Every structure is written in structure tokens, then in C-alpha cells.
PDB file of C-alpha atoms in Angstrom:
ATOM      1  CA  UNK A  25      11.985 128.420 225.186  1.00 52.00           C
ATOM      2  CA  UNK A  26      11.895 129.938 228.884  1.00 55.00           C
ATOM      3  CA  UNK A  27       9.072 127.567 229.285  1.00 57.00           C
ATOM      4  CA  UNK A  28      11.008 124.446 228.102  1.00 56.00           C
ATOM      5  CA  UNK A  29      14.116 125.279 230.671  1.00 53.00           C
ATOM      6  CA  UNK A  30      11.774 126.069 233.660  1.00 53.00           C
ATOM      7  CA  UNK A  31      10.177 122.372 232.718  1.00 56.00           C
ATOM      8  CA  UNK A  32      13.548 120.952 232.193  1.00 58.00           C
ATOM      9  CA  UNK A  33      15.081 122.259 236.090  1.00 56.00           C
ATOM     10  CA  UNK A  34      12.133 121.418 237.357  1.00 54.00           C
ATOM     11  CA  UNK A  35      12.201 117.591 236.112  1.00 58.00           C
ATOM     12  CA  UNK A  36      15.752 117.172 237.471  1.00 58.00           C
ATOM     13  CA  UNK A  37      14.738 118.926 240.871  1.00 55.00           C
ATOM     14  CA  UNK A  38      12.038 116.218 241.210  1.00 55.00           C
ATOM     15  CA  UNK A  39      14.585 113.686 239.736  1.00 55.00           C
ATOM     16  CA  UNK A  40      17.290 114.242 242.734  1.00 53.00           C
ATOM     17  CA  UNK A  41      14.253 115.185 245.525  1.00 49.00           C
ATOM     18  CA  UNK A  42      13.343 111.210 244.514  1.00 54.00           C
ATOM     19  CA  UNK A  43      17.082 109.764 245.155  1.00 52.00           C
ATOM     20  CA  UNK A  44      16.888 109.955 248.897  1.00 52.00           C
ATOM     21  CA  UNK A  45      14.711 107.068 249.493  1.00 58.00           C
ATOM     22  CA  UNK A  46      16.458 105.000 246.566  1.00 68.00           C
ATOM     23  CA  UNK A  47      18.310 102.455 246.879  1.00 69.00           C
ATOM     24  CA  UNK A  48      22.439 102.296 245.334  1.00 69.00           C
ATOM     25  CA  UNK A  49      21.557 100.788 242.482  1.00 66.00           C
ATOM     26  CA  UNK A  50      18.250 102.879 241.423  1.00 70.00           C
ATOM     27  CA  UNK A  51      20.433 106.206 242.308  1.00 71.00           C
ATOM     28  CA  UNK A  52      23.135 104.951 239.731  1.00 74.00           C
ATOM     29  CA  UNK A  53      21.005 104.076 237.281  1.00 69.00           C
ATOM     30  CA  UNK A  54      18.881 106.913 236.689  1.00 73.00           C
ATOM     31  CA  UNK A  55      21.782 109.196 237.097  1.00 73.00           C
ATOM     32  CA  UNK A  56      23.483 106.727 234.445  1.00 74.00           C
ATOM     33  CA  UNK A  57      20.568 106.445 232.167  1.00 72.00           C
ATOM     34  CA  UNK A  58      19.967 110.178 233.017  1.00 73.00           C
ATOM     35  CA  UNK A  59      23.235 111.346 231.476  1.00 76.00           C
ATOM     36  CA  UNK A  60      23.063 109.042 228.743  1.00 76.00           C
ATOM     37  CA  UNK A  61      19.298 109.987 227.453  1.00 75.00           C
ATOM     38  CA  UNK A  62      20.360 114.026 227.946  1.00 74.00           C
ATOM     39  CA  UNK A  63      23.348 113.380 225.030  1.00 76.00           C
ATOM     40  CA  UNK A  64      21.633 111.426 223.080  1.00 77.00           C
ATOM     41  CA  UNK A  65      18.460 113.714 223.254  1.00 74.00           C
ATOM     42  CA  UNK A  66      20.468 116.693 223.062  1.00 76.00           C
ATOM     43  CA  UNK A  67      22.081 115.426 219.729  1.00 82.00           C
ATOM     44  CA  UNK A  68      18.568 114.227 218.531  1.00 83.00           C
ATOM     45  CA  UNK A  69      17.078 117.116 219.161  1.00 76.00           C
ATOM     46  CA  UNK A  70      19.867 119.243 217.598  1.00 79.00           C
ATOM     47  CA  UNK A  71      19.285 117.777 213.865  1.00 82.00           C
ATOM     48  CA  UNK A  72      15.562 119.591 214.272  1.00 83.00           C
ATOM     49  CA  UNK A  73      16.822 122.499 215.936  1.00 84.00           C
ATOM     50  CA  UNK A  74      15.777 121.572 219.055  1.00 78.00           C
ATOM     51  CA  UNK A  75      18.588 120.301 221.323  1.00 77.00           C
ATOM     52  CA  UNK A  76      17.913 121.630 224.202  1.00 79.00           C
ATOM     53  CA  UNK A  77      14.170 119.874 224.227  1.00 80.00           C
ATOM     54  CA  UNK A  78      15.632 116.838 223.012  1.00 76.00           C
ATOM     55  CA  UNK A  79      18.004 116.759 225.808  1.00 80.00           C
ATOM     56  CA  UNK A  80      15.488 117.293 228.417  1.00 80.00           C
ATOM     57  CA  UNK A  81      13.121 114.772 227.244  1.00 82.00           C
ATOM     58  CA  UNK A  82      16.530 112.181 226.524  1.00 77.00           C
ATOM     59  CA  UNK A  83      17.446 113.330 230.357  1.00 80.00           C
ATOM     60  CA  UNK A  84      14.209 112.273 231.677  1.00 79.00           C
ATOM     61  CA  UNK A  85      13.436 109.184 229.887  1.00 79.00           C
ATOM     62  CA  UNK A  86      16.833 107.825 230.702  1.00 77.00           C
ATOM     63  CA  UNK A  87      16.484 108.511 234.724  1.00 78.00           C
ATOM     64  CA  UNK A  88      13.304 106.613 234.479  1.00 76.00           C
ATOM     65  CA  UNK A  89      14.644 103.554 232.769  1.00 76.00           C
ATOM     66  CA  UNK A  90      18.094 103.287 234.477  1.00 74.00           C
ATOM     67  CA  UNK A  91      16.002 103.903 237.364  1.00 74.00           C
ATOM     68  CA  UNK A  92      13.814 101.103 236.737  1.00 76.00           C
ATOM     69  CA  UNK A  93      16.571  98.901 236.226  1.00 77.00           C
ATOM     70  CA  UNK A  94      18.235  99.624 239.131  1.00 71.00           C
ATOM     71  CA  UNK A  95      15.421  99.291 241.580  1.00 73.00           C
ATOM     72  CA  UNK A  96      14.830  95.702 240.307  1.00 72.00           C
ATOM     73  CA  UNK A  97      18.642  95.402 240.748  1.00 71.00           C
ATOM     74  CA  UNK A  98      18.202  96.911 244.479  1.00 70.00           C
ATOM     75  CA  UNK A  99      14.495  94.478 245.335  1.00 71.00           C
ATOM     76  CA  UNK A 100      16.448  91.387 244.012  1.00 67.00           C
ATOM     77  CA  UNK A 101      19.339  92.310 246.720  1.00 68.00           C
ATOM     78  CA  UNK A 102      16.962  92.485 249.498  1.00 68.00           C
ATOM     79  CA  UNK A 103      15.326  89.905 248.889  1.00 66.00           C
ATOM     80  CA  UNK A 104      18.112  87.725 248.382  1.00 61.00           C
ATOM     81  CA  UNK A 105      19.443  89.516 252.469  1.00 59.00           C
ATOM     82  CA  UNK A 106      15.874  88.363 253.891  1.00 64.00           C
ATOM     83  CA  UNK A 107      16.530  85.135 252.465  1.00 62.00           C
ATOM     84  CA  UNK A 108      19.836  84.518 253.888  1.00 67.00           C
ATOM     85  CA  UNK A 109      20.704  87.712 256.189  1.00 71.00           C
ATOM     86  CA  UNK A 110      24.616  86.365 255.723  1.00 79.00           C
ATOM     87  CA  UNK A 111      24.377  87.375 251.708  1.00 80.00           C
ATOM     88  CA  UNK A 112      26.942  88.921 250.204  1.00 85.00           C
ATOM     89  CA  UNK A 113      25.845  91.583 248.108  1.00 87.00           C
ATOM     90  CA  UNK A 114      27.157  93.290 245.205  1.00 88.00           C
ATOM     91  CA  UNK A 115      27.961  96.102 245.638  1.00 89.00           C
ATOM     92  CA  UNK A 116      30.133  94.098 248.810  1.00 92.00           C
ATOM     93  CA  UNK A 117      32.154  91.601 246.132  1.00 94.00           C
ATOM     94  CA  UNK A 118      32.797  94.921 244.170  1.00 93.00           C
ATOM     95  CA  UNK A 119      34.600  96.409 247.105  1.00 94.00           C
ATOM     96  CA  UNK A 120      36.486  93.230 247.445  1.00 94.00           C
ATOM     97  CA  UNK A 121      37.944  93.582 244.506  1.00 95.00           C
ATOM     98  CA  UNK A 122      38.784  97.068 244.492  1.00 94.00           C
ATOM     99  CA  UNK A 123      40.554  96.226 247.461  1.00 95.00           C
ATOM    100  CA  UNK A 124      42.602  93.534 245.493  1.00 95.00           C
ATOM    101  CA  UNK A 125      40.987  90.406 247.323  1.00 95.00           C
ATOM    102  CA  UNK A 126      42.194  87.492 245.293  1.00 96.00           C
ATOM    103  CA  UNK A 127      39.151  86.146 243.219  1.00 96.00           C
ATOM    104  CA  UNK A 128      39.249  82.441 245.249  1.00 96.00           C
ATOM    105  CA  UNK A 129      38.916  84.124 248.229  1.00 95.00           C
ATOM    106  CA  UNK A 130      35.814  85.977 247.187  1.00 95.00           C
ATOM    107  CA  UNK A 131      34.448  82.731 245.910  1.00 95.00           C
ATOM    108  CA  UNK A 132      35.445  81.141 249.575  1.00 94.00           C
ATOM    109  CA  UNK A 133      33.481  83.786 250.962  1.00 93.00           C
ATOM    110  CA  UNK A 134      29.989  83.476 248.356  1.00 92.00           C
ATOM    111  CA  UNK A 135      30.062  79.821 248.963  1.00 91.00           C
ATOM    112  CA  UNK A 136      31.012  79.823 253.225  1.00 90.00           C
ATOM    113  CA  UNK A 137      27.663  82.188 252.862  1.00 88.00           C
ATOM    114  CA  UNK A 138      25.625  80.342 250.611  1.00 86.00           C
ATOM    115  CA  UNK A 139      24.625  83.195 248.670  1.00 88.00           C
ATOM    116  CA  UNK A 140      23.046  83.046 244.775  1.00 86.00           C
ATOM    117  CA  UNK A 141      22.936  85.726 242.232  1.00 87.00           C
ATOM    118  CA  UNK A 142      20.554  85.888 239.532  1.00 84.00           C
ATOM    119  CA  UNK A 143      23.012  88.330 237.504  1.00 87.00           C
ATOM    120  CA  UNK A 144      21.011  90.544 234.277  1.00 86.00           C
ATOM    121  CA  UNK A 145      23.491  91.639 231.379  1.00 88.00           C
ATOM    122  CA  UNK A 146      23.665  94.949 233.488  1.00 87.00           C
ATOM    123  CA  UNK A 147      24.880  93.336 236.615  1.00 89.00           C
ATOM    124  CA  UNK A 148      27.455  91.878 234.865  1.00 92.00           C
ATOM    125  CA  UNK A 149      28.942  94.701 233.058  1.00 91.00           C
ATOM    126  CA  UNK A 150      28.702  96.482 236.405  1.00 90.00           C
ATOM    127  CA  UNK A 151      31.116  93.874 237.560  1.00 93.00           C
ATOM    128  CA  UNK A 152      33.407  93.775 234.955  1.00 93.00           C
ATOM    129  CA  UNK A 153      33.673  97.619 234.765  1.00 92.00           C
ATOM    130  CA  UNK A 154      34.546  97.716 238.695  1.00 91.00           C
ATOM    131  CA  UNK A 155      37.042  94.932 238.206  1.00 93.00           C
ATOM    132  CA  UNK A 156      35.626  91.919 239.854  1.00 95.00           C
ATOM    133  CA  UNK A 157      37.565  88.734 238.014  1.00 95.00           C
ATOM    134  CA  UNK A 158      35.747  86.733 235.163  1.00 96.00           C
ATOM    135  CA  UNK A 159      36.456  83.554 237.810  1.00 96.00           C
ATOM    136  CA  UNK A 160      34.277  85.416 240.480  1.00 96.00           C
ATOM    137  CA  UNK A 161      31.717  86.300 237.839  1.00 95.00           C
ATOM    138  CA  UNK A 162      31.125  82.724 236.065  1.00 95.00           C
ATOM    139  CA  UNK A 163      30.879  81.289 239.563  1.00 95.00           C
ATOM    140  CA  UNK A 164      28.511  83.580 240.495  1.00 92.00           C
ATOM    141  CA  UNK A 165      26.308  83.116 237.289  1.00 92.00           C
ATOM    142  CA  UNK A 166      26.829  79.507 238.014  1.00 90.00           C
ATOM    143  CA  UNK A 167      25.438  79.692 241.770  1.00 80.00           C
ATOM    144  CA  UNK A 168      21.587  80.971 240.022  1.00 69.00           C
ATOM    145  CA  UNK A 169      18.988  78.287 241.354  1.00 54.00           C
TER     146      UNK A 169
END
């Protein structure tokens, strides 16, 4: 059991030693995917008398897949600023419209830069859970080459 925790600490040490050189998407997503494999491994685990295991293993499968997904999410966005260095990112619109931009105005501003999204399923929950207007989002979906 002492074993198992010593393992478990030391996974998460080299979990959050990895997040400095990550980009904001590949932070949120294994810390997302992080919590979300520790519960469900913990409550796995816990119908075999094992929840503590379960939640270490759930904890570090989860960082590596929401990690995954968010580094692709991160390499698409710089690709897209090499492309066309005016891009407006994300992470950028989000901010807009936590700041209460009006959603034609954040379309003025996608199409004055000519930038194109290639949005996954995840990117677009992302957006609707930070508030960015379904007008914003289908013209964005719209603008994919």
C-alpha cells in the first residue's frame, strides 16, 4: 500500500514537473482528464477494494489523454499563427466574450483577420462552456477550408 502512494505522488510530481513547457491547452487537459480519470478510477477501483490504485491509475491515464488532446489543440493553434501571424486564437475569442464583446463584432474581427478554425467536438464544448455565442461558433466551424 505504501508502495502504491509513493508511485502515485511520484506520477503527479512528474505530471506537474511536465506542465512548464506545455502549452494552455495541453496544461488544461491533462489536469481535466487528470481529475476526471482519478474519480472514475477511484470509484472503479473501490468496487474491488482498491480505490486508491484505481484512482492513481484513472489519474494518470486521464493526464495523458487530456494531455494528448490538448497538445493537438495547442500544434493546430500554432500552426494556424505561422500561417497567418494576425490569427485570432482561441483562447483570444474566449476572452472576448467573457468580456461581453457582442458576437458580430468577434466575427468582424475573425474575418478582418482571415483566420480558420478546424474546431474538434472538444473545442467546441470549450467554447460553449466559456460562453462564446452559438453565432460566433457556427461561423467559425463554417470558416474550416
Amino acid at each position: 500500500m505504501t508502495k502504491n502512494l509513493v508511485c502515485i505522488f511520484l506520477a503527479a510530481g512528474l505530471i506537474a514537473a511536465g506542465c512548464e513547457s506545455m502549452g494552455a491547452k495541453t496544461k488544461t487537459g491533462a489536469v481535466a482528464g487528470g481529475l476526471l480519470g482519478a474519480a472514475a478510477g477511484g470509484i472503479i477501483g473501490h468496487q474491488s477494494g482498491h480505490g486508491l490504485e484505481g484512482a492513481g491509475i484513472g489519474a494518470a491515464v486521464g493526464a495523458l489523454g487530456g494531455g494528448l488532446v490538448g497538445n493537438a489543440m495547442d500544434q493546430n493553434e500554432q500552426t494556424q499563427m505561422e500561417v497567418n501571424p494576425n490569427y485570432i486564437s482561441i483562447v483570444s475569442i474566449v476572452d472576448m466574450a467573457g468580456k461581453g464583446v457582442p458576437d458580430d463584432v468577434i466575427i468582424g474581427e475573425i474575418q478582418r483577420t482571415g483566420s480558420v478554425y478546424q474546431l474538434t467536438s472538444e473545442t467546441i464544448t470549450y467554447l460553449k462552456n466559456n460562453k462564446v455565442g452559438d453565432k460566433v461558433i457556427d461561423y467559425m466551424l463554417a470558416s474550416t477550408r
